[in-house]
Amino acid sequence: MIRFSHASKRYPGGFDALQDINFHMSPGEMAFLTGHSGAGKSTLLKLIALIERASRGQVIVNGQNLAKISRRKIPFHRRNVGMIFQDHQLLFDRTVFDNVALPLVISGLSHNEIGKKVRASLDMVGLLSKERAYPITLSGGEQQRVGIARAVVNKPALLLADEPTGNLDPELSREIMSIFEQFSQVGVTVLIASHDIDLINHLPYRILTLKNARLSHDSAVVAQP
Amino acid sequence: MINWMQTYLLRHLQVFFYSLGQLMRSPFSMLMTSAVIGIALALPTGLHIILKNMQTISGDIDSAAQISLFLKKSTSDTQAQQLITQLKAMPQINNVQYVSRQQALAEFKRLSGFGDALKALEKNPLPAVIVVQPSISQAGGAISNSRATELLVEQLQAKPYVDIAQLDMQWIKRLYSIMDIIRRGVIILSGLLALAVLLVVGNTIRLAIQNRRDEIVIIKLIGGTDRFIRRPFLYTGFWYGLFGGLIALFLVISSLLLLSGPIEALTQSYESEFSMQIIDFNSTLWLLGGSILLGLAGSWLAVERHLREIEPT
């Protein structure tokens, strides 16, 4: 589903955010990406979502070499990648329903379809009763769940989350993680960047560790000597 | 295919009214921007309509081209009458009107207001005048008409008792060239003000884009195409254009209605049956269409320039 081969990212000014990254994730796999802040977690996710492009090497997502996707085609690539952010990135002047509906509106779905899919998605994260609420009236955990509902509403094959539990207490964090586990179980590839070592060490998933822009440890590789 | 078209149209319709709703959230600033556009467009439109009205007036005058024959002062009334019978026989002449010296003096006293000053004069200084209405001005093109008229003037100049034969066309020609200058001035002014409208809309949309920067970033992150993001801004430009055009229309109509009373009084004093035309259907269509186009073009420029700069980081 995701394949990095010798991928590097150097920002203008000469800062190396990622160097020679190699790993592969199969469809339906769930993995954590960890490391200190500044180790390159966010940059790695940005390469997958084409917010940034690799300076060297290859990034292949869903069989497609991202270097070959032109600027105009980027939106269509992003529609297949659900993204979840630490700061939720919700629109505060629209209701929960409208926020979750946005990816579907962008894809040009009909009114009826949008209603059905948005409610299904909100139901999954347990927020069906809040569809008419504005995000500002929700708690941090609820806002994050709205963000998740929006990321999965058009059933992307790949889900990226950047510090999704960054601002949440352990209880809520576990709750959010269990939502991700559910998606993984139905075949969605999930990659979660997180520095919450305590939490992810308790979960039975692959852990990719970044250190100084390099992939220093991959639990899947160690498991098979 | 039909289904796809339907959703496409529906989506456009939604954004169309969504952008209107967004504007209506801050009616004051919306009105301010539209008023700026309206005033900028009202000026050239008003001038254009005044010019059009002037053309209809001068058109009336054109067909009323006359030749005035000023007779030598020594000419007696009987001699003048002989000349008139002679003139009436000419095919190029439609109508002849005789103004004797006494009549000329009376008319001059009445119209000029110099009556008392004229009393001081011992002798009547005014010559008798024969006003000749050429018949050729009814047919043929404008140029051949004026040639023929000039030929007639030459013939009449050669007649006995005629001191000066004067074609009352000179001032019409001058009026035409003045109107030509004004027309060009209006075109230049229209161009400049259209540019101003373009910049006003462009700047307003630029600010709107900056205000909604976060929203644009989010939409780009979840796969919104440039076209999707551009659409509401373009429709906002459309609405600005439409409202600006309507305000301009209102300003033009109300200003011209205010002006039409005095103008008609003025033209009546010239014994003209002129009634002022405020604005016709075509001009209305041009005004509204033009302002909508300017609104769209202005927002297009702003969107093209600024939307690319906003990318998720």
Coordinates of C-alpha atoms in Angstrom, one line a residue:
Chain A
M1 CA 0.0 0.0 0.0
I2 CA 2.8 2.3 0.9
R3 CA 6.4 1.8 -0.2
F4 CA 9.3 4.1 0.5
S5 CA 12.5 3.3 -1.3
H6 CA 15.6 5.5 -0.6
A7 CA 13.3 8.4 -0.1
S8 CA 14.9 11.7 1.2
K9 CA 13.5 15.1 1.8
R10 CA 15.7 18.1 2.0
Y11 CA 14.0 21.4 2.6
P12 CA 15.2 24.6 0.9
G13 CA 18.1 25.9 2.9
G14 CA 19.7 22.5 3.2
F15 CA 17.8 21.0 6.2
D16 CA 17.5 17.2 5.8
A17 CA 14.1 16.2 7.2
L18 CA 14.3 12.6 6.0
Q19 CA 17.2 10.6 4.7
D20 CA 17.1 7.3 2.9
I21 CA 13.8 6.0 4.2
N22 CA 12.9 2.4 3.2
F23 CA 9.8 0.6 4.4
H24 CA 6.7 -1.1 3.1
M25 CA 3.2 -1.4 4.5
S26 CA 0.7 -3.9 3.1
P27 CA -2.9 -3.2 2.6
G28 CA -4.9 -3.3 5.8
E29 CA -1.8 -3.0 8.0
M30 CA -1.8 -0.7 11.0
A31 CA 1.5 0.9 12.1
F32 CA 2.8 3.6 14.4
L33 CA 5.4 6.1 13.4
T34 CA 7.3 7.4 16.3
G35 CA 10.3 9.5 17.2
H36 CA 11.2 12.8 18.9
S37 CA 9.7 15.9 17.6
G38 CA 11.6 17.1 14.6
A39 CA 12.7 13.5 13.8
G40 CA 10.6 13.7 10.5
K41 CA 7.3 12.1 11.4
S42 CA 5.2 14.9 10.0
T43 CA 7.4 15.2 6.9
L44 CA 7.0 11.5 6.2
L45 CA 3.2 11.8 6.4
K46 CA 3.3 14.9 4.2
L47 CA 5.2 13.0 1.5
I48 CA 2.4 10.4 1.4
A49 CA -0.3 13.0 1.2
L50 CA 1.7 15.0 -1.4
I51 CA 1.9 18.1 0.8
E52 CA 5.6 17.8 0.2
R53 CA 7.5 15.9 -2.5
A54 CA 10.5 13.7 -1.9
S55 CA 13.8 15.3 -3.0
R56 CA 15.3 11.9 -3.8
G57 CA 14.1 8.3 -3.9
Q58 CA 10.6 7.0 -4.5
V59 CA 7.3 7.0 -2.6
I60 CA 4.7 4.7 -4.0
V61 CA 1.2 4.8 -2.6
N62 CA -1.5 2.4 -3.8
G63 CA 0.7 1.3 -6.7
Q64 CA 1.3 4.9 -7.9
N65 CA 4.6 6.6 -8.0
L66 CA 3.9 10.0 -6.3
A67 CA 6.6 11.8 -8.3
K68 CA 4.4 11.1 -11.4
I69 CA 1.3 12.9 -10.0
S70 CA 1.1 16.4 -11.4
R71 CA -0.1 19.3 -9.4
R72 CA -3.5 19.2 -10.9
K73 CA -3.9 15.5 -10.0
I74 CA -3.0 16.0 -6.3
P75 CA -6.6 16.6 -5.1
F76 CA -7.6 13.2 -6.6
H77 CA -4.8 11.5 -4.8
R78 CA -5.7 13.1 -1.5
R79 CA -9.3 11.9 -1.8
N80 CA -7.9 8.4 -1.4
V81 CA -6.0 9.3 1.7
G82 CA -7.9 10.2 4.8
M83 CA -5.9 12.6 7.0
I84 CA -6.4 13.3 10.7
F85 CA -4.6 16.2 12.4
Q86 CA -3.6 17.0 15.9
D87 CA -5.4 20.3 15.7
H88 CA -8.4 18.7 14.0
Q89 CA -8.5 21.2 11.1
L90 CA -12.3 21.6 11.4
L91 CA -14.3 24.5 10.0
F92 CA -15.7 26.3 12.9
D93 CA -18.4 28.1 11.0
R94 CA -20.1 24.9 9.9
T95 CA -21.9 22.2 11.7
V96 CA -20.5 18.8 12.5
F97 CA -22.6 17.4 9.7
D98 CA -21.3 19.9 7.2
N99 CA -17.7 19.3 8.3
V100 CA -17.9 15.6 7.7
A101 CA -19.8 16.1 4.5
L102 CA -17.1 18.3 3.0
P103 CA -15.1 15.5 1.3
L104 CA -18.3 14.2 -0.3
V105 CA -19.4 17.6 -1.4
I106 CA -16.0 18.0 -3.0
S107 CA -16.4 14.7 -4.8
G108 CA -19.8 15.9 -6.1
L109 CA -22.0 13.3 -4.5
S110 CA -25.8 13.8 -4.5
H111 CA -27.6 15.1 -1.5
N112 CA -29.1 11.8 -0.5
E113 CA -25.9 9.9 -0.7
I114 CA -24.1 12.6 1.4
G115 CA -26.7 12.3 4.1
K116 CA -26.4 8.5 4.3
K117 CA -22.6 8.4 4.3
V118 CA -22.2 11.3 6.8
R119 CA -24.5 9.6 9.3
A120 CA -22.9 6.3 8.9
S121 CA -19.5 7.9 9.5
L122 CA -20.7 9.8 12.5
D123 CA -22.3 6.7 13.9
M124 CA -19.0 4.9 13.7
V125 CA -17.3 7.5 15.9
G126 CA -20.3 7.7 18.2
L127 CA -21.3 11.3 17.4
L128 CA -24.6 10.8 15.5
S129 CA -26.4 12.8 18.1
K130 CA -24.1 15.8 17.6
E131 CA -24.6 16.3 13.8
R132 CA -26.2 19.7 14.2
A133 CA -23.7 21.0 16.8
Y134 CA -20.9 23.4 15.9
P135 CA -17.4 22.1 16.6
I136 CA -16.7 24.8 19.1
T137 CA -19.3 23.3 21.4
L138 CA -17.6 19.9 21.4
S139 CA -14.8 18.6 23.7
G140 CA -11.3 18.0 22.3
G141 CA -12.0 14.3 22.0
E142 CA -15.2 14.8 20.2
Q143 CA -13.6 17.3 17.8
Q144 CA -11.0 14.7 17.1
R145 CA -13.7 12.1 16.4
V146 CA -15.3 14.6 14.0
G147 CA -12.0 14.8 12.2
I148 CA -11.8 11.0 12.0
A149 CA -15.4 10.8 10.7
R150 CA -14.4 13.3 8.0
A151 CA -11.3 11.4 7.1
V152 CA -13.1 8.1 6.6
V153 CA -16.4 9.4 5.2
N154 CA -15.5 8.6 1.6
K155 CA -13.9 5.3 2.6
P156 CA -10.3 5.9 1.7
A157 CA -7.9 2.9 1.5
L158 CA -5.3 4.7 3.5
L159 CA -5.6 6.6 6.8
L160 CA -2.9 8.9 8.0
A161 CA -3.0 10.4 11.5
D162 CA -0.6 13.0 12.8
E163 CA -0.5 13.0 16.6
P164 CA -4.2 12.3 16.8
T165 CA -4.1 11.9 20.6
G166 CA -1.7 14.8 21.2
N167 CA -4.1 16.8 23.2
L168 CA -6.2 14.0 24.8
D169 CA -6.0 12.3 28.1
P170 CA -5.0 8.5 28.2
E171 CA -8.6 7.4 28.5
L172 CA -9.7 9.3 25.3
S173 CA -6.5 8.4 23.5
R174 CA -7.3 4.7 24.0
E175 CA -10.8 5.3 22.7
I176 CA -9.4 7.0 19.6
M177 CA -7.0 4.2 19.0
S178 CA -9.7 1.6 19.2
I179 CA -11.6 3.5 16.4
F180 CA -8.4 3.2 14.3
E181 CA -8.2 -0.5 15.1
Q182 CA -11.7 -0.9 13.8
F183 CA -10.9 0.6 10.5
S184 CA -7.8 -1.5 10.2
Q185 CA -9.9 -4.6 10.7
V186 CA -12.0 -3.7 7.7
G187 CA -9.0 -3.4 5.5
V188 CA -8.0 0.2 5.8
T189 CA -4.2 0.8 5.9
V190 CA -3.6 3.0 9.0
L191 CA -0.4 4.9 9.7
I192 CA -0.3 6.9 12.9
A193 CA 2.4 9.3 13.9
S194 CA 2.6 9.6 17.6
H195 CA 5.2 10.2 20.3
D196 CA 3.0 8.7 23.0
I197 CA 5.3 5.7 23.6
D198 CA 3.4 4.4 26.6
L199 CA 0.2 4.1 24.6
I200 CA 1.6 2.5 21.5
N201 CA 3.8 0.0 23.3
H202 CA 0.7 -1.4 24.8
L203 CA -0.8 -2.1 21.4
P204 CA 0.2 -5.0 19.2
Y205 CA 1.1 -3.1 16.1
R206 CA 4.2 -2.5 14.1
I207 CA 6.3 0.5 15.2
L208 CA 8.5 2.5 12.9
T209 CA 11.0 4.7 14.8
L210 CA 12.5 7.8 13.2
K211 CA 15.7 9.3 14.6
N212 CA 17.6 12.2 13.2
A213 CA 15.7 12.0 9.9
R214 CA 16.5 8.2 9.4
L215 CA 14.4 5.1 10.1
S216 CA 16.3 3.8 13.1
H217 CA 14.1 0.9 14.1
D218 CA 11.3 -1.1 12.4
S219 CA 9.6 -3.6 14.7
A220 CA 8.4 -5.7 11.7
V221 CA 12.0 -6.1 10.4
V222 CA 13.3 -7.1 13.8
A223 CA 10.6 -9.7 14.2
Q224 CA 11.9 -11.6 11.2
P225 CA 15.7 -11.9 11.4
Chain B
M1 CA -24.9 11.3 -18.1
I2 CA -28.1 13.2 -17.4
N3 CA -27.7 12.3 -13.7
W4 CA -24.1 13.7 -13.8
M5 CA -25.3 16.9 -15.4
Q6 CA -28.0 17.2 -12.8
T7 CA -25.6 16.9 -9.9
Y8 CA -23.2 19.3 -11.6
L9 CA -25.9 21.9 -12.1
L10 CA -27.2 21.4 -8.7
R11 CA -23.7 21.9 -7.2
H12 CA -23.3 25.1 -9.1
L13 CA -26.7 26.3 -8.0
Q14 CA -25.8 25.5 -4.4
V15 CA -22.6 27.4 -4.5
F16 CA -24.4 30.2 -6.4
F17 CA -26.8 30.8 -3.5
Y18 CA -24.2 29.8 -0.9
S19 CA -22.0 32.7 -2.0
L20 CA -25.0 35.0 -1.9
G21 CA -25.7 33.9 1.6
Q22 CA -22.1 34.5 2.6
L23 CA -22.3 38.0 1.2
M24 CA -25.6 38.7 3.0
R25 CA -23.9 37.8 6.3
S26 CA -22.1 41.2 6.2
P27 CA -24.6 43.3 4.3
F28 CA -22.9 46.6 5.1
S29 CA -19.5 45.7 3.5
M30 CA -21.3 44.0 0.6
L31 CA -23.3 47.2 0.0
M32 CA -20.2 49.4 0.3
T33 CA -18.3 47.4 -2.3
S34 CA -21.4 47.3 -4.6
A35 CA -21.9 51.0 -4.2
V36 CA -18.3 51.7 -5.3
I37 CA -18.9 49.6 -8.3
G38 CA -22.3 51.2 -8.9
I39 CA -21.0 54.8 -8.8
A40 CA -18.0 53.9 -11.0
L41 CA -20.3 52.4 -13.6
A42 CA -23.1 55.1 -13.3
L43 CA -20.8 57.8 -14.5
P44 CA -20.0 56.5 -18.0
T45 CA -23.5 55.1 -18.3
G46 CA -25.1 58.4 -17.5
L47 CA -22.8 60.3 -19.9
H48 CA -23.5 57.7 -22.6
I49 CA -27.2 58.3 -22.2
I50 CA -26.9 62.0 -22.3
L51 CA -24.8 61.7 -25.4
K52 CA -27.5 59.5 -27.0
N53 CA -30.1 62.1 -26.2
M54 CA -27.9 64.8 -27.7
Q55 CA -27.7 62.8 -30.9
T56 CA -31.5 62.7 -31.2
I57 CA -31.7 66.4 -30.7
S58 CA -29.0 67.1 -33.2
G59 CA -30.7 64.7 -35.6
D60 CA -33.8 66.9 -35.5
I61 CA -31.7 69.9 -36.2
D62 CA -30.0 68.2 -39.1
S63 CA -33.1 67.8 -41.1
A64 CA -34.0 71.4 -40.4
A65 CA -30.9 72.8 -42.2
Q66 CA -31.8 76.2 -43.6
I67 CA -30.2 78.8 -45.8
S68 CA -30.6 82.4 -44.7
L69 CA -30.4 85.0 -47.5
F70 CA -29.5 88.4 -46.0
L71 CA -30.7 90.9 -48.6
K72 CA -28.9 94.2 -49.4
K73 CA -30.3 97.0 -47.3
S74 CA -31.3 98.9 -50.4
T75 CA -33.7 96.2 -51.4
S76 CA -37.4 97.1 -51.3
D77 CA -40.2 94.8 -50.2
T78 CA -41.5 94.5 -53.8
Q79 CA -38.0 93.6 -55.1
A80 CA -37.8 91.0 -52.3
Q81 CA -41.2 89.6 -53.4
Q82 CA -40.0 89.2 -56.9
L83 CA -37.0 87.3 -55.7
I84 CA -39.3 85.1 -53.6
T85 CA -41.5 84.1 -56.6
Q86 CA -38.3 83.3 -58.4
L87 CA -37.0 81.2 -55.6
K88 CA -40.3 79.3 -55.2
A89 CA -40.0 78.2 -58.8
M90 CA -36.7 76.5 -58.1
P91 CA -37.1 72.7 -57.7
Q92 CA -34.4 72.5 -55.0
I93 CA -36.3 74.7 -52.7
N94 CA -39.1 73.4 -50.6
N95 CA -40.3 76.4 -48.7
V96 CA -39.5 80.1 -48.5
Q97 CA -40.2 82.4 -45.6
Y98 CA -39.8 86.2 -45.8
V99 CA -38.7 88.2 -42.8
S100 CA -38.9 91.9 -43.5
R101 CA -36.6 94.5 -41.9
Q102 CA -39.3 95.6 -39.5
Q103 CA -40.2 92.0 -38.6
A104 CA -36.6 91.2 -38.1
L105 CA -36.2 94.2 -35.8
A106 CA -39.3 93.2 -33.8
E107 CA -38.2 89.7 -33.4
F108 CA -34.7 90.8 -32.4
K109 CA -36.2 93.1 -29.8
R110 CA -38.3 90.4 -28.4
L111 CA -35.7 87.7 -28.2
S112 CA -32.5 89.6 -27.4
G113 CA -33.7 91.8 -24.6
F114 CA -31.8 94.7 -26.2
G115 CA -35.1 96.5 -27.1
D116 CA -34.3 99.7 -25.3
A117 CA -30.8 99.9 -26.7
L118 CA -32.2 99.5 -30.2
K119 CA -34.6 102.4 -29.7
A120 CA -31.5 104.6 -29.4
L121 CA -30.6 103.7 -33.0
E122 CA -32.0 106.1 -35.6
K123 CA -32.1 103.5 -38.4
N124 CA -33.0 99.9 -38.4
P125 CA -29.6 98.1 -38.6
L126 CA -31.1 94.8 -39.6
P127 CA -31.4 93.5 -43.2
A128 CA -34.4 91.7 -44.5
V129 CA -34.0 87.9 -44.6
I130 CA -35.4 85.2 -46.7
V131 CA -35.2 81.8 -45.0
V132 CA -34.9 79.0 -47.6
Q133 CA -35.8 75.5 -46.7
P134 CA -34.0 73.2 -49.2
S135 CA -36.1 70.3 -50.5
I136 CA -33.0 68.1 -51.2
S137 CA -32.3 67.5 -47.5
Q138 CA -35.2 65.0 -47.4
A139 CA -33.5 62.4 -49.6
G140 CA -30.1 61.0 -50.3
G141 CA -27.2 60.4 -48.0
A142 CA -25.9 63.0 -45.6
I143 CA -22.8 63.8 -47.6
S144 CA -24.5 64.2 -51.0
N145 CA -27.1 66.3 -49.2
S146 CA -24.5 68.7 -47.8
R147 CA -22.8 68.9 -51.3
A148 CA -26.1 69.7 -52.9
T149 CA -26.9 72.2 -50.2
E150 CA -23.5 73.9 -50.7
L151 CA -24.2 74.1 -54.5
L152 CA -27.5 75.7 -53.8
V153 CA -25.9 78.2 -51.5
E154 CA -23.5 79.2 -54.3
Q155 CA -26.5 79.6 -56.7
L156 CA -28.4 81.7 -54.2
Q157 CA -25.4 83.9 -53.5
A158 CA -25.3 84.9 -57.1
K159 CA -28.9 86.1 -57.1
P160 CA -29.6 89.8 -57.3
Y161 CA -30.3 91.7 -54.0
V162 CA -28.7 88.9 -52.0
D163 CA -25.9 90.2 -49.8
I164 CA -25.0 87.0 -48.0
A165 CA -26.3 83.5 -48.4
Q166 CA -25.5 81.7 -45.2
L167 CA -26.0 78.0 -44.5
D168 CA -26.9 77.5 -40.9
M169 CA -24.9 74.3 -40.8
Q170 CA -21.6 75.5 -39.4
W171 CA -22.7 75.2 -35.8
I172 CA -24.2 71.8 -36.4
K173 CA -20.8 70.7 -37.7
R174 CA -19.2 72.2 -34.6
L175 CA -21.7 70.4 -32.4
Y176 CA -20.9 67.2 -34.1
S177 CA -17.2 67.5 -33.5
I178 CA -17.8 68.5 -29.9
M179 CA -20.0 65.5 -29.5
D180 CA -17.3 63.4 -31.1
I181 CA -14.8 64.7 -28.5
I182 CA -17.3 63.9 -25.7
R183 CA -18.0 60.5 -27.1
R184 CA -14.3 59.6 -27.1
G185 CA -14.0 61.1 -23.6
V186 CA -16.8 58.8 -22.5
I187 CA -15.1 55.8 -24.0
I188 CA -11.8 56.7 -22.3
L189 CA -13.6 57.3 -19.0
S190 CA -15.5 54.1 -19.3
G191 CA -12.3 52.2 -19.9
L192 CA -10.6 53.7 -16.8
L193 CA -13.6 53.2 -14.6
A194 CA -14.0 49.6 -15.8
L195 CA -10.4 49.1 -14.8
A196 CA -11.2 50.6 -11.4
V197 CA -14.2 48.2 -11.0
L198 CA -11.9 45.3 -11.9
L199 CA -9.4 46.3 -9.2
V200 CA -12.1 47.0 -6.6
V201 CA -13.6 43.5 -7.2
G202 CA -10.2 42.0 -7.4
N203 CA -9.1 43.5 -4.1
T204 CA -12.3 42.6 -2.3
I205 CA -12.0 39.0 -3.5
R206 CA -8.3 39.0 -2.5
L207 CA -9.4 40.0 1.1
A208 CA -12.1 37.3 1.1
I209 CA -9.5 34.7 0.1
Q210 CA -7.2 35.8 2.9
N211 CA -10.0 35.7 5.4
R212 CA -10.8 32.2 4.4
R213 CA -7.3 31.0 4.2
D214 CA -7.8 28.2 6.8
E215 CA -10.8 27.0 5.0
I216 CA -9.0 26.8 1.7
V217 CA -6.1 24.9 3.3
I218 CA -8.5 22.4 4.8
I219 CA -10.3 21.9 1.5
K220 CA -7.0 21.4 -0.3
L221 CA -6.0 18.9 2.3
I222 CA -9.1 16.8 1.8
G223 CA -8.8 16.8 -1.9
G224 CA -10.7 19.9 -3.1
T225 CA -9.6 20.8 -6.7
D226 CA -8.7 24.4 -7.6
R227 CA -12.0 24.6 -9.5
F228 CA -14.0 23.7 -6.5
I229 CA -12.2 26.3 -4.4
R230 CA -12.4 28.9 -7.1
R231 CA -16.2 28.6 -7.7
P232 CA -17.6 30.4 -4.6
F233 CA -15.2 33.3 -5.2
L234 CA -16.2 33.6 -8.8
Y235 CA -19.9 33.6 -7.8
T236 CA -19.1 36.3 -5.2
G237 CA -17.6 38.3 -8.0
F238 CA -20.8 37.7 -10.0
W239 CA -22.9 39.0 -7.2
Y240 CA -20.8 42.1 -6.7
G241 CA -21.1 42.8 -10.4
L242 CA -24.8 42.3 -10.4
F243 CA -25.5 44.4 -7.3
G244 CA -23.0 47.1 -8.6
G245 CA -24.9 47.1 -11.9
L246 CA -28.3 47.5 -10.2
I247 CA -27.0 50.3 -8.1
A248 CA -25.6 52.0 -11.2
L249 CA -28.9 51.6 -12.9
F250 CA -30.7 53.1 -10.0
L251 CA -28.3 56.0 -9.8
V252 CA -28.5 56.7 -13.6
I253 CA -32.3 56.6 -13.6
S254 CA -32.8 58.8 -10.6
S255 CA -30.1 61.3 -11.7
L256 CA -31.6 61.5 -15.2
L257 CA -35.1 61.9 -13.8
L258 CA -33.9 64.8 -11.8
L259 CA -32.3 66.3 -14.8
S260 CA -35.1 65.6 -17.3
G261 CA -37.4 68.3 -16.0
P262 CA -35.0 71.2 -16.5
I263 CA -33.7 69.7 -19.7
E264 CA -37.2 69.5 -21.2
A265 CA -37.9 73.0 -20.1
L266 CA -34.7 74.1 -21.9
T267 CA -35.5 72.2 -25.1
Q268 CA -39.1 73.6 -25.1
S269 CA -37.7 77.1 -25.1
Y270 CA -36.1 76.1 -28.4
E271 CA -39.5 75.0 -29.6
S272 CA -38.3 71.4 -29.9
E273 CA -40.6 68.5 -29.2
F274 CA -37.9 66.7 -27.4
S275 CA -38.6 64.2 -24.7
M276 CA -35.7 62.9 -22.8
Q277 CA -35.1 59.2 -23.0
I278 CA -33.9 57.8 -19.6
I279 CA -32.4 54.4 -20.4
D280 CA -33.5 51.9 -23.0
F281 CA -33.6 48.1 -22.8
N282 CA -30.3 47.6 -24.7
S283 CA -28.3 50.0 -22.5
T284 CA -29.7 48.3 -19.4
L285 CA -28.6 45.0 -20.7
W286 CA -25.2 46.3 -21.6
L287 CA -24.8 47.9 -18.2
L288 CA -25.8 44.8 -16.2
G289 CA -24.0 42.4 -18.5
G290 CA -20.9 44.5 -18.4
S291 CA -20.8 44.9 -14.7
I292 CA -21.4 41.2 -14.1
L293 CA -18.6 40.4 -16.5
L294 CA -16.3 42.9 -14.8
G295 CA -17.2 41.3 -11.4
L296 CA -16.4 37.8 -12.7
A297 CA -13.2 39.0 -14.4
G298 CA -12.0 40.8 -11.3
S299 CA -12.6 37.8 -9.0
W300 CA -11.0 35.5 -11.6
L301 CA -7.8 37.6 -11.6
A302 CA -7.7 37.6 -7.8
V303 CA -8.4 33.9 -7.5
E304 CA -5.9 33.0 -10.1
R305 CA -3.2 35.1 -8.4
H306 CA -3.8 34.2 -4.8
L307 CA -5.2 30.7 -4.7
R308 CA -2.0 29.1 -5.8
E309 CA -0.1 30.8 -3.0
I310 CA -2.3 29.1 -0.4
E311 CA -1.0 25.5 0.1
P312 CA -1.1 23.3 3.1
T313 CA 2.2 23.1 4.9

